[in-house]
């Protein structure tokens, strides 16, 4: 139970409205210079000036809330979101109401934070910021490593120690706060700095473990977008193994801890020497195999005596001569056969002409036998009328007419 303040006015005192309002304002602001209130947001509006006005409420009451422009708001304000606001009470005399002016605002409860993070994750995933195709391979042996973290935190010391143990490289630190309202902007600025300067081969964004609220800056949109846009391969090493921030989904590689991030960046000296030894064995074995094969090919080459080479070429010429002689004989025999056939051509032509003359004689005899002249020679005659047509019947005979015999014609007048 809060202690009741002592009365400030006497019952017989009379005030103007303005004086009474000013007195009340002073009392309220003096009594509540700083207060933290937990409740649910509603009726959120943003004025053209950039100031935000809303109400924080619970089941029994509601209080007006003002967040002046420039006040850090680390997450998106929505109706129904449960928050804790820190600020001071004041009054607004023009409407005779009281209100709280907020200096800090945070989410209340893990459930609200997880809901907000899940909604933000789905939104950024829909934009493709978490696609596997965007992720870049890490360099095998980086010469310079950029680290974005607090210079006084244990994370930076762990990274330095592990790099020194495994394979010393040059480390460049971009100091950034890793908790609080300015952490997200500073971490994003560190990522952008290394990408702008191009002075490192890989970037580590690191922070030690903490509560979900402590790690919240590494799930802010400004940090996630900076990680996704990084042209330099980026490793996130935030929190401990179970902790998953949204930067983990946008990074090219997610390490469970800052120490794990350092182990991912560089190999150990021993593993590197082992890899080099294995490579040497593979290369030397390969060259040895090639040398043995080459020696076998050289040993298989027989150097011939010059006399033997000449004799072999002479034998090839003899074989070619025999083959050429056989071809020439075959060509000569074919030409002789063709000449013999040409020599007998006149006899063949004479026989053909005689046979043709005989055939012509037979055809002439056949034509003579088929001619009507031969019929007239046997005693027949042909009677033709005045029009020259043959008269075949006695009834058709008229004068004048012509009778043709084998030896001539006789005219019969009319």
mmCIF file of C-alpha atoms in Angstrom:
data_model
loop_
_atom_site.group_PDB
_atom_site.id
_atom_site.type_symbol
_atom_site.label_atom_id
_atom_site.label_comp_id
_atom_site.label_asym_id
_atom_site.label_seq_id
_atom_site.Cartn_x
_atom_site.Cartn_y
_atom_site.Cartn_z
ATOM 1 C CA UNK A 1 0.000 0.000 0.000
ATOM 2 C CA UNK A 2 1.451 3.380 -1.059
ATOM 3 C CA UNK A 3 1.732 6.137 1.574
ATOM 4 C CA UNK A 4 -0.824 8.929 1.119
ATOM 5 C CA UNK A 5 0.775 12.369 0.539
ATOM 6 C CA UNK A 6 0.022 15.108 3.103
ATOM 7 C CA UNK A 7 -2.644 17.664 2.147
ATOM 8 C CA UNK A 8 -1.144 20.642 0.299
ATOM 9 C CA UNK A 9 -4.113 23.021 0.457
ATOM 10 C CA UNK A 10 -6.510 24.224 3.159
ATOM 11 C CA UNK A 11 -10.270 23.757 2.792
ATOM 12 C CA UNK A 12 -10.922 27.519 2.546
ATOM 13 C CA UNK A 13 -8.356 28.159 -0.280
ATOM 14 C CA UNK A 14 -9.769 29.150 -3.683
ATOM 15 C CA UNK A 15 -7.804 28.587 -6.952
ATOM 16 C CA UNK A 16 -8.345 29.490 -10.553
ATOM 17 C CA UNK A 17 -8.739 26.636 -12.994
ATOM 18 C CA UNK A 18 -5.272 27.280 -14.391
ATOM 19 C CA UNK A 19 -3.676 27.462 -10.951
ATOM 20 C CA UNK A 20 -5.435 24.324 -9.812
ATOM 21 C CA UNK A 21 -4.304 22.478 -12.952
ATOM 22 C CA UNK A 22 -0.715 23.683 -12.464
ATOM 23 C CA UNK A 23 -0.801 22.638 -8.806
ATOM 24 C CA UNK A 24 -2.089 19.185 -9.722
ATOM 25 C CA UNK A 25 0.544 18.846 -12.459
ATOM 26 C CA UNK A 26 3.318 19.678 -10.026
ATOM 27 C CA UNK A 27 2.026 17.227 -7.441
ATOM 28 C CA UNK A 28 1.749 14.378 -9.965
ATOM 29 C CA UNK A 29 5.169 14.953 -11.537
ATOM 30 C CA UNK A 30 6.820 15.335 -8.099
ATOM 31 C CA UNK A 31 5.219 12.196 -6.723
ATOM 32 C CA UNK A 32 5.971 10.053 -9.799
ATOM 33 C CA UNK A 33 9.279 11.166 -11.369
ATOM 34 C CA UNK A 34 9.859 7.582 -12.548
ATOM 35 C CA UNK A 35 7.431 4.699 -12.730
ATOM 36 C CA UNK A 36 7.227 1.328 -14.489
ATOM 37 C CA UNK A 37 3.833 0.083 -15.630
ATOM 38 C CA UNK A 38 2.900 -3.242 -17.204
ATOM 39 C CA UNK A 39 -0.122 -3.558 -19.423
ATOM 40 C CA UNK A 40 -1.572 -4.107 -22.881
ATOM 41 C CA UNK A 41 -1.291 -1.513 -25.662
ATOM 42 C CA UNK A 42 -4.321 -0.240 -27.578
ATOM 43 C CA UNK A 43 -5.442 2.705 -29.735
ATOM 44 C CA UNK A 44 -1.934 3.279 -31.135
ATOM 45 C CA UNK A 45 -1.636 6.356 -33.375
ATOM 46 C CA UNK A 46 1.335 8.216 -34.845
ATOM 47 C CA UNK A 47 1.005 11.966 -35.376
ATOM 48 C CA UNK A 48 2.509 13.850 -38.299
ATOM 49 C CA UNK A 49 5.075 15.241 -35.865
ATOM 50 C CA UNK A 50 6.417 11.725 -35.248
ATOM 51 C CA UNK A 51 5.075 11.480 -31.676
ATOM 52 C CA UNK A 52 3.055 8.348 -30.812
ATOM 53 C CA UNK A 53 -0.061 8.279 -28.657
ATOM 54 C CA UNK A 54 -1.662 5.160 -27.212
ATOM 55 C CA UNK A 55 -3.283 3.614 -24.161
ATOM 56 C CA UNK A 56 -1.895 1.038 -21.738
ATOM 57 C CA UNK A 57 -4.566 -0.928 -19.945
ATOM 58 C CA UNK A 58 -5.462 -3.978 -17.924
ATOM 59 C CA UNK A 59 -8.791 -5.418 -16.820
ATOM 60 C CA UNK A 60 -9.462 -2.582 -14.322
ATOM 61 C CA UNK A 61 -8.081 0.690 -15.753
ATOM 62 C CA UNK A 62 -6.447 2.520 -18.654
ATOM 63 C CA UNK A 63 -3.742 5.213 -18.803
ATOM 64 C CA UNK A 64 -2.819 7.489 -21.701
ATOM 65 C CA UNK A 65 0.728 7.049 -22.988
ATOM 66 C CA UNK A 66 2.949 9.386 -24.984
ATOM 67 C CA UNK A 67 6.205 8.382 -26.724
ATOM 68 C CA UNK A 68 7.955 11.500 -27.996
ATOM 69 C CA UNK A 69 9.709 11.356 -31.359
ATOM 70 C CA UNK A 70 13.308 10.179 -30.954
ATOM 71 C CA UNK A 71 12.582 7.894 -28.014
ATOM 72 C CA UNK A 72 14.076 4.445 -28.823
ATOM 73 C CA UNK A 73 11.407 1.835 -29.622
ATOM 74 C CA UNK A 74 13.197 -1.495 -30.278
ATOM 75 C CA UNK A 75 10.192 -3.315 -31.771
ATOM 76 C CA UNK A 76 6.989 -2.691 -33.671
ATOM 77 C CA UNK A 77 4.125 -1.553 -31.483
ATOM 78 C CA UNK A 78 0.815 -3.318 -32.065
ATOM 79 C CA UNK A 79 -2.598 -3.355 -30.396
ATOM 80 C CA UNK A 80 -2.812 -6.172 -27.882
ATOM 81 C CA UNK A 81 0.953 -6.349 -27.265
ATOM 82 C CA UNK A 82 1.851 -6.690 -23.596
ATOM 83 C CA UNK A 83 4.672 -4.332 -22.608
ATOM 84 C CA UNK A 84 6.401 -2.679 -19.684
ATOM 85 C CA UNK A 85 6.783 1.098 -20.024
ATOM 86 C CA UNK A 86 9.136 3.230 -17.981
ATOM 87 C CA UNK A 87 8.522 6.973 -17.675
ATOM 88 C CA UNK A 88 7.078 9.761 -15.612
ATOM 89 C CA UNK A 89 3.532 10.796 -14.849
ATOM 90 C CA UNK A 90 2.260 14.191 -15.944
ATOM 91 C CA UNK A 91 -1.047 15.874 -16.657
ATOM 92 C CA UNK A 92 -2.568 17.568 -19.666
ATOM 93 C CA UNK A 93 -4.536 20.550 -18.315
ATOM 94 C CA UNK A 94 -6.379 21.260 -21.584
ATOM 95 C CA UNK A 95 -8.309 17.998 -21.227
ATOM 96 C CA UNK A 96 -7.963 17.496 -17.488
ATOM 97 C CA UNK A 97 -6.390 14.040 -17.850
ATOM 98 C CA UNK A 98 -3.206 12.444 -16.657
ATOM 99 C CA UNK A 99 -0.725 10.494 -18.777
ATOM 100 C CA UNK A 100 2.673 8.851 -18.713
ATOM 101 C CA UNK A 101 5.559 10.088 -20.857
ATOM 102 C CA UNK A 102 7.618 7.031 -21.837
ATOM 103 C CA UNK A 103 11.411 6.980 -21.784
ATOM 104 C CA UNK A 104 11.810 3.197 -22.273
ATOM 105 C CA UNK A 105 9.534 0.405 -23.518
ATOM 106 C CA UNK A 106 10.098 -3.346 -23.508
ATOM 107 C CA UNK A 107 8.072 -6.441 -24.138
ATOM 108 C CA UNK A 108 6.542 -8.169 -21.161
ATOM 109 C CA UNK A 109 6.927 -11.923 -20.972
ATOM 110 C CA UNK A 110 8.673 -14.494 -23.140
ATOM 111 C CA UNK A 111 5.439 -15.437 -24.887
ATOM 112 C CA UNK A 112 5.008 -11.976 -26.368
ATOM 113 C CA UNK A 113 8.643 -11.887 -27.480
ATOM 114 C CA UNK A 114 8.414 -15.287 -29.156
ATOM 115 C CA UNK A 115 5.234 -14.303 -30.957
ATOM 116 C CA UNK A 116 6.839 -11.112 -32.210
ATOM 117 C CA UNK A 117 9.990 -12.949 -33.329
ATOM 118 C CA UNK A 118 8.005 -15.621 -35.174
ATOM 119 C CA UNK A 119 5.981 -13.014 -37.072
ATOM 120 C CA UNK A 120 9.155 -11.124 -37.974
ATOM 121 C CA UNK A 121 10.869 -14.344 -39.044
ATOM 122 C CA UNK A 122 8.010 -15.222 -41.414
ATOM 123 C CA UNK A 123 8.033 -11.736 -42.883
ATOM 124 C CA UNK A 124 11.793 -11.702 -43.552
ATOM 125 C CA UNK A 125 11.753 -15.280 -44.837
ATOM 126 C CA UNK A 126 9.051 -14.297 -47.340
ATOM 127 C CA UNK A 127 11.448 -11.645 -48.656
ATOM 128 C CA UNK A 128 14.066 -14.353 -49.306
ATOM 129 C CA UNK A 129 16.594 -13.132 -46.733
ATOM 130 C CA UNK A 130 17.058 -16.643 -45.343
ATOM 131 C CA UNK A 131 17.335 -18.523 -48.677
ATOM 132 C CA UNK A 132 20.161 -21.050 -48.842
ATOM 133 C CA UNK A 133 21.062 -19.815 -52.341
ATOM 134 C CA UNK A 134 22.136 -16.475 -50.825
ATOM 135 C CA UNK A 135 24.680 -18.022 -48.477
ATOM 136 C CA UNK A 136 28.363 -17.702 -49.366
ATOM 137 C CA UNK A 137 31.127 -20.245 -48.670
ATOM 138 C CA UNK A 138 33.583 -19.420 -45.908
ATOM 139 C CA UNK A 139 37.239 -18.832 -46.840
ATOM 140 C CA UNK A 140 39.546 -21.742 -46.076
ATOM 141 C CA UNK A 141 42.417 -19.704 -44.606
ATOM 142 C CA UNK A 142 41.396 -16.082 -43.963
ATOM 143 C CA UNK A 143 44.185 -13.634 -43.273
ATOM 144 C CA UNK A 144 42.030 -10.994 -41.547
ATOM 145 C CA UNK A 145 38.955 -11.592 -39.383
ATOM 146 C CA UNK A 146 36.521 -8.808 -38.480
ATOM 147 C CA UNK A 147 34.656 -9.120 -35.164
ATOM 148 C CA UNK A 148 31.575 -7.094 -34.229
ATOM 149 C CA UNK A 149 31.043 -7.302 -30.469
ATOM 150 C CA UNK A 150 31.645 -5.538 -27.185
ATOM 151 C CA UNK A 151 35.373 -4.923 -26.543
ATOM 152 C CA UNK A 152 34.874 -5.578 -22.826
ATOM 153 C CA UNK A 153 32.772 -8.717 -23.090
ATOM 154 C CA UNK A 154 33.923 -12.292 -22.611
ATOM 155 C CA UNK A 155 32.929 -13.152 -26.187
ATOM 156 C CA UNK A 156 35.763 -11.128 -27.710
ATOM 157 C CA UNK A 157 38.329 -12.607 -25.348
ATOM 158 C CA UNK A 158 37.112 -16.134 -26.118
ATOM 159 C CA UNK A 159 37.398 -15.513 -29.851
ATOM 160 C CA UNK A 160 40.920 -14.098 -29.549
ATOM 161 C CA UNK A 161 42.111 -16.955 -27.350
ATOM 162 C CA UNK A 162 40.701 -19.650 -29.611
ATOM 163 C CA UNK A 163 42.128 -18.055 -32.768
ATOM 164 C CA UNK A 164 45.522 -17.768 -31.097
ATOM 165 C CA UNK A 165 45.430 -21.438 -30.111
ATOM 166 C CA UNK A 166 44.322 -22.761 -33.481
ATOM 167 C CA UNK A 167 45.880 -20.612 -36.206
ATOM 168 C CA UNK A 168 46.831 -16.989 -35.463
ATOM 169 C CA UNK A 169 45.289 -14.428 -37.818
ATOM 170 C CA UNK A 170 44.941 -10.678 -37.787
ATOM 171 C CA UNK A 171 41.771 -9.657 -35.902
ATOM 172 C CA UNK A 172 40.039 -6.301 -36.409
ATOM 173 C CA UNK A 173 37.433 -5.338 -33.786
ATOM 174 C CA UNK A 174 34.454 -3.094 -34.448
ATOM 175 C CA UNK A 175 33.283 -2.155 -30.926
ATOM 176 C CA UNK A 176 29.525 -2.298 -30.457
ATOM 177 C CA UNK A 177 27.210 -2.557 -27.507
ATOM 178 C CA UNK A 178 25.420 -5.896 -27.574
ATOM 179 C CA UNK A 179 22.515 -5.082 -25.254
ATOM 180 C CA UNK A 180 20.118 -2.193 -24.928
ATOM 181 C CA UNK A 181 18.284 0.173 -27.222
ATOM 182 C CA UNK A 182 21.321 1.184 -29.316
ATOM 183 C CA UNK A 183 22.795 -2.309 -29.740
ATOM 184 C CA UNK A 184 20.996 -3.221 -32.970
ATOM 185 C CA UNK A 185 22.034 -0.039 -34.763
ATOM 186 C CA UNK A 186 25.667 -0.424 -33.650
ATOM 187 C CA UNK A 187 25.883 -4.086 -34.712
ATOM 188 C CA UNK A 188 24.394 -3.276 -38.127
ATOM 189 C CA UNK A 189 26.837 -0.374 -38.467
ATOM 190 C CA UNK A 190 29.752 -2.757 -37.750
ATOM 191 C CA UNK A 191 28.672 -5.158 -40.505
ATOM 192 C CA UNK A 192 28.280 -2.277 -42.945
ATOM 193 C CA UNK A 193 31.680 -0.857 -41.933
ATOM 194 C CA UNK A 194 33.589 -4.023 -42.850
ATOM 195 C CA UNK A 195 31.697 -4.325 -46.143
ATOM 196 C CA UNK A 196 32.483 -0.719 -46.955
ATOM 197 C CA UNK A 197 36.180 -0.927 -46.072
ATOM 198 C CA UNK A 198 36.750 -4.425 -47.579
ATOM 199 C CA UNK A 199 39.515 -4.934 -45.003
ATOM 200 C CA UNK A 200 38.630 -8.439 -43.751
ATOM 201 C CA UNK A 201 38.021 -11.853 -45.319
ATOM 202 C CA UNK A 202 35.256 -12.965 -42.942
ATOM 203 C CA UNK A 203 33.050 -11.305 -40.289
ATOM 204 C CA UNK A 204 32.056 -12.704 -36.890
ATOM 205 C CA UNK A 205 29.081 -11.164 -35.057
ATOM 206 C CA UNK A 206 29.304 -12.380 -31.472
ATOM 207 C CA UNK A 207 27.783 -12.077 -28.036
ATOM 208 C CA UNK A 208 27.764 -14.280 -24.950
ATOM 209 C CA UNK A 209 24.673 -15.887 -23.488
ATOM 210 C CA UNK A 210 21.790 -14.047 -21.901
ATOM 211 C CA UNK A 211 18.032 -13.903 -21.592
ATOM 212 C CA UNK A 212 15.755 -13.648 -24.608
ATOM 213 C CA UNK A 213 15.317 -9.951 -23.920
ATOM 214 C CA UNK A 214 19.103 -9.453 -23.728
ATOM 215 C CA UNK A 215 19.625 -11.140 -27.110
ATOM 216 C CA UNK A 216 16.743 -9.316 -28.792
ATOM 217 C CA UNK A 217 18.960 -6.773 -30.663
ATOM 218 C CA UNK A 218 20.308 -9.633 -32.813
ATOM 219 C CA UNK A 219 16.780 -10.288 -34.081
ATOM 220 C CA UNK A 220 16.078 -6.688 -35.080
ATOM 221 C CA UNK A 221 15.338 -6.099 -38.751
ATOM 222 C CA UNK A 222 18.224 -3.671 -39.162
ATOM 223 C CA UNK A 223 20.705 -6.361 -38.035
ATOM 224 C CA UNK A 224 19.115 -9.171 -40.081
ATOM 225 C CA UNK A 225 19.046 -7.070 -43.247
ATOM 226 C CA UNK A 226 22.664 -5.979 -42.768
ATOM 227 C CA UNK A 227 23.749 -9.630 -42.351
ATOM 228 C CA UNK A 228 21.811 -10.754 -45.427
ATOM 229 C CA UNK A 229 23.246 -7.897 -47.523
ATOM 230 C CA UNK A 230 26.860 -8.543 -46.471
ATOM 231 C CA UNK A 231 29.122 -9.279 -49.429
ATOM 232 C CA UNK A 232 31.750 -10.661 -47.027
ATOM 233 C CA UNK A 233 31.006 -14.129 -45.580
ATOM 234 C CA UNK A 234 29.431 -13.684 -42.142
ATOM 235 C CA UNK A 235 29.315 -16.019 -39.123
ATOM 236 C CA UNK A 236 26.871 -15.495 -36.269
ATOM 237 C CA UNK A 237 28.020 -16.629 -32.829
ATOM 238 C CA UNK A 238 25.358 -15.241 -30.522
ATOM 239 C CA UNK A 239 24.374 -16.771 -27.174
ATOM 240 C CA UNK A 240 24.655 -20.446 -26.384
ATOM 241 C CA UNK A 241 23.726 -23.617 -28.276
ATOM 242 C CA UNK A 242 19.929 -23.476 -27.669
ATOM 243 C CA UNK A 243 19.678 -19.764 -28.507
ATOM 244 C CA UNK A 244 18.472 -18.943 -32.018
ATOM 245 C CA UNK A 245 18.316 -15.304 -33.094
ATOM 246 C CA UNK A 246 17.072 -14.123 -36.497
ATOM 247 C CA UNK A 247 20.633 -13.153 -37.495
ATOM 248 C CA UNK A 248 21.416 -16.886 -37.400
ATOM 249 C CA UNK A 249 19.059 -17.483 -40.336
ATOM 250 C CA UNK A 250 20.526 -14.649 -42.420
ATOM 251 C CA UNK A 251 24.199 -15.432 -41.687
ATOM 252 C CA UNK A 252 26.256 -17.593 -44.032
ATOM 253 C CA UNK A 253 27.082 -19.869 -41.086
ATOM 254 C CA UNK A 254 25.600 -20.168 -37.605
ATOM 255 C CA UNK A 255 27.981 -21.109 -34.776
ATOM 256 C CA UNK A 256 26.519 -22.213 -31.425
ATOM 257 C CA UNK A 257 28.800 -19.905 -29.406
ATOM 258 C CA UNK A 258 31.427 -17.184 -29.970
ATOM 259 C CA UNK A 259 34.113 -19.811 -29.367
ATOM 260 C CA UNK A 260 32.471 -22.050 -31.963
ATOM 261 C CA UNK A 261 32.566 -19.147 -34.421
ATOM 262 C CA UNK A 262 36.347 -18.842 -33.938
ATOM 263 C CA UNK A 263 36.765 -22.588 -34.462
ATOM 264 C CA UNK A 264 34.764 -22.362 -37.699
ATOM 265 C CA UNK A 265 36.861 -19.526 -39.098
ATOM 266 C CA UNK A 266 40.281 -21.215 -39.043
ATOM 267 C CA UNK A 267 41.542 -24.803 -38.801
ATOM 268 C CA UNK A 268 43.926 -25.972 -36.119
ATOM 269 C CA UNK A 269 47.636 -26.068 -36.902
ATOM 270 C CA UNK A 270 47.609 -29.836 -36.446
ATOM 271 C CA UNK A 271 44.668 -30.407 -38.816
ATOM 272 C CA UNK A 272 46.259 -28.122 -41.391
ATOM 273 C CA UNK A 273 49.572 -29.971 -41.173
ATOM 274 C CA UNK A 274 47.697 -33.277 -41.469
ATOM 275 C CA UNK A 275 45.875 -32.026 -44.555
ATOM 276 C CA UNK A 276 49.181 -30.925 -46.086
ATOM 277 C CA UNK A 277 50.784 -34.301 -45.328
ATOM 278 C CA UNK A 278 47.841 -36.142 -46.899
ATOM 279 C CA UNK A 279 48.030 -33.896 -49.938
ATOM 280 C CA UNK A 280 51.772 -34.517 -50.261
ATOM 281 C CA UNK A 281 51.266 -38.277 -50.045
ATOM 282 C CA UNK A 282 48.574 -38.163 -52.714
ATOM 283 C CA UNK A 283 50.687 -35.998 -55.004
ATOM 284 C CA UNK A 284 53.863 -38.025 -54.498
ATOM 285 C CA UNK A 285 51.965 -41.277 -55.043
ATOM 286 C CA UNK A 286 50.458 -39.924 -58.215
ATOM 287 C CA UNK A 287 53.813 -38.789 -59.590
ATOM 288 C CA UNK A 288 55.435 -42.081 -58.634
ATOM 289 C CA UNK A 289 52.757 -43.964 -60.570
ATOM 290 C CA UNK A 290 53.269 -41.683 -63.568
ATOM 291 C CA UNK A 291 57.043 -42.204 -63.436
ATOM 292 C CA UNK A 292 56.697 -46.004 -63.304
ATOM 293 C CA UNK A 293 54.332 -45.973 -66.259
ATOM 294 C CA UNK A 294 56.700 -43.723 -68.233
ATOM 295 C CA UNK A 295 59.665 -46.002 -67.445
ATOM 296 C CA UNK A 296 57.698 -49.017 -68.637
ATOM 297 C CA UNK A 297 56.886 -47.259 -71.903
ATOM 298 C CA UNK A 298 60.579 -46.313 -72.372
ATOM 299 C CA UNK A 299 61.720 -49.856 -71.603
ATOM 300 C CA UNK A 300 59.249 -51.175 -74.155
ATOM 301 C CA UNK A 301 60.797 -49.133 -76.958
ATOM 302 C CA UNK A 302 63.151 -51.316 -79.139
ATOM 303 C CA UNK A 303 65.891 -49.368 -80.950
ATOM 304 C CA UNK A 304 66.394 -51.072 -84.355
ATOM 305 C CA UNK A 305 69.638 -51.518 -86.298
ATOM 306 C CA UNK A 306 69.853 -49.156 -89.341
ATOM 307 C CA UNK A 307 70.561 -52.122 -91.662
ATOM 308 C CA UNK A 308 67.454 -53.841 -90.366
ATOM 309 C CA UNK A 309 65.384 -50.708 -91.034
ATOM 310 C CA UNK A 310 66.711 -50.551 -94.664
ATOM 311 C CA UNK A 311 65.948 -54.231 -95.254
ATOM 312 C CA UNK A 312 62.423 -53.801 -93.945
ATOM 313 C CA UNK A 313 61.840 -50.839 -96.280
ATOM 314 C CA UNK A 314 63.302 -52.859 -99.216
ATOM 315 C CA UNK A 315 60.900 -55.698 -98.449
ATOM 316 C CA UNK A 316 57.999 -53.244 -98.411
ATOM 317 C CA UNK A 317 59.094 -51.948 -101.883
ATOM 318 C CA UNK A 318 59.257 -55.523 -103.224
ATOM 319 C CA UNK A 319 55.777 -56.229 -101.907
ATOM 320 C CA UNK A 320 54.485 -53.054 -103.501
ATOM 321 C CA UNK A 321 56.164 -54.006 -106.838
ATOM 322 C CA UNK A 322 54.526 -57.439 -106.851
ATOM 323 C CA UNK A 323 51.169 -55.932 -106.037
ATOM 324 C CA UNK A 324 51.603 -53.329 -108.821
ATOM 325 C CA UNK A 325 52.571 -56.068 -111.362
ATOM 326 C CA UNK A 326 49.477 -58.073 -110.560
ATOM 327 C CA UNK A 327 47.319 -54.995 -110.998
ATOM 328 C CA UNK A 328 48.978 -54.142 -114.352
ATOM 329 C CA UNK A 329 48.505 -57.720 -115.689
ATOM 330 C CA UNK A 330 44.833 -57.646 -114.765
ATOM 331 C CA UNK A 331 44.415 -54.293 -116.536
ATOM 332 C CA UNK A 332 46.199 -55.605 -119.691
ATOM 333 C CA UNK A 333 44.029 -58.742 -119.883
ATOM 334 C CA UNK A 334 40.874 -56.667 -119.585
ATOM 335 C CA UNK A 335 42.077 -54.334 -122.380
ATOM 336 C CA UNK A 336 42.917 -57.326 -124.642
ATOM 337 C CA UNK A 337 39.451 -58.799 -124.180
ATOM 338 C CA UNK A 338 37.902 -55.473 -125.111
ATOM 339 C CA UNK A 339 40.090 -55.214 -128.314
ATOM 340 C CA UNK A 340 39.114 -58.778 -129.372
ATOM 341 C CA UNK A 341 35.462 -57.909 -128.982
ATOM 342 C CA UNK A 342 35.948 -54.798 -131.148
ATOM 343 C CA UNK A 343 37.752 -56.832 -133.902
ATOM 344 C CA UNK A 344 34.760 -59.179 -134.322
ATOM 345 C CA UNK A 345 32.320 -56.311 -134.591
ATOM 346 C CA UNK A 346 32.269 -56.082 -138.504
ATOM 347 C CA UNK A 347 31.288 -59.790 -138.853
ATOM 348 C CA UNK A 348 28.571 -59.289 -136.296
ATOM 349 C CA UNK A 349 27.337 -56.235 -138.223
ATOM 350 C CA UNK A 350 27.343 -58.140 -141.586
ATOM 351 C CA UNK A 351 25.332 -60.997 -140.090
ATOM 352 C CA UNK A 352 22.884 -58.538 -138.664
ATOM 353 C CA UNK A 353 22.449 -56.809 -142.109
ATOM 354 C CA UNK A 354 21.880 -60.178 -143.919
ATOM 355 C CA UNK A 355 19.274 -61.223 -141.401
ATOM 356 C CA UNK A 356 17.592 -57.868 -141.778
ATOM 357 C CA UNK A 357 17.477 -58.161 -145.610
ATOM 358 C CA UNK A 358 15.952 -61.599 -145.338
ATOM 359 C CA UNK A 359 13.346 -60.299 -142.953
ATOM 360 C CA UNK A 360 12.530 -57.462 -145.368
ATOM 361 C CA UNK A 361 12.099 -59.986 -148.221
ATOM 362 C CA UNK A 362 9.717 -62.070 -146.185
ATOM 363 C CA UNK A 363 7.740 -58.986 -145.302
ATOM 364 C CA UNK A 364 7.510 -58.002 -149.031
ATOM 365 C CA UNK A 365 6.258 -61.430 -149.990
ATOM 366 C CA UNK A 366 3.736 -61.286 -147.196
ATOM 367 C CA UNK A 367 2.531 -57.869 -148.380
ATOM 368 C CA UNK A 368 2.232 -59.105 -151.974
ATOM 369 C CA UNK A 369 0.241 -62.132 -150.850
ATOM 370 C CA UNK A 370 -2.120 -59.919 -148.929
ATOM 371 C CA UNK A 371 -2.569 -57.375 -151.819
ATOM 372 C CA UNK A 372 -5.864 -57.459 -153.883
ATOM 373 C CA UNK A 373 -3.704 -57.523 -157.068
ATOM 374 C CA UNK A 374 -2.949 -61.161 -156.475
ATOM 375 C CA UNK A 375 -6.677 -61.830 -156.296
ATOM 376 C CA UNK A 376 -7.239 -60.079 -159.680
ATOM 377 C CA UNK A 377 -4.442 -62.234 -161.175
ATOM 378 C CA UNK A 378 -6.516 -65.308 -160.363
ATOM 379 C CA UNK A 379 -9.374 -64.101 -162.712
ATOM 380 C CA UNK A 380 -11.386 -61.831 -160.534
ATOM 381 C CA UNK A 381 -12.377 -58.196 -161.350
ATOM 382 C CA UNK A 382 -13.467 -55.137 -159.375
ATOM 383 C CA UNK A 383 -16.439 -52.997 -160.463
ATOM 384 C CA UNK A 384 -16.441 -49.348 -159.409
ATOM 385 C CA UNK A 385 -19.234 -46.847 -159.847
ATOM 386 C CA UNK A 386 -18.911 -43.327 -161.231
ATOM 387 C CA UNK A 387 -17.928 -42.129 -157.732
ATOM 388 C CA UNK A 388 -15.046 -44.587 -157.619
ATOM 389 C CA UNK A 389 -16.668 -46.750 -154.926
ATOM 390 C CA UNK A 390 -16.615 -50.544 -155.270
ATOM 391 C CA UNK A 391 -19.987 -52.037 -156.408
ATOM 392 C CA UNK A 392 -20.446 -55.288 -154.510
ATOM 393 C CA UNK A 393 -24.071 -56.137 -155.546
ATOM 394 C CA UNK A 394 -25.749 -56.447 -158.991
ATOM 395 C CA UNK A 395 -28.653 -54.370 -157.794
ATOM 396 C CA UNK A 396 -26.331 -51.466 -157.053
ATOM 397 C CA UNK A 397 -24.777 -51.429 -160.591
ATOM 398 C CA UNK A 398 -25.382 -48.303 -162.673
ATOM 399 C CA UNK A 399 -23.768 -46.742 -165.693
ATOM 400 C CA UNK A 400 -21.267 -45.320 -166.254
ATOM 401 C CA UNK A 401 -18.920 -47.735 -164.420
ATOM 402 C CA UNK A 402 -15.373 -49.063 -164.444
ATOM 403 C CA UNK A 403 -14.173 -52.667 -164.340
ATOM 404 C CA UNK A 404 -10.604 -53.336 -163.158
ATOM 405 C CA UNK A 405 -8.811 -56.524 -164.276
ATOM 406 C CA UNK A 406 -5.335 -57.720 -163.441
ATOM 407 C CA UNK A 407 -3.922 -56.231 -166.631
ATOM 408 C CA UNK A 408 -5.986 -53.014 -166.840
ATOM 409 C CA UNK A 409 -9.430 -51.368 -166.670
ATOM 410 C CA UNK A 410 -12.483 -51.157 -169.012
ATOM 411 C CA UNK A 411 -14.847 -48.192 -169.091
ATOM 412 C CA UNK A 412 -18.585 -48.819 -169.613
ATOM 413 C CA UNK A 413 -20.522 -45.834 -170.916
ATOM 414 C CA UNK A 414 -24.025 -44.822 -169.941
#
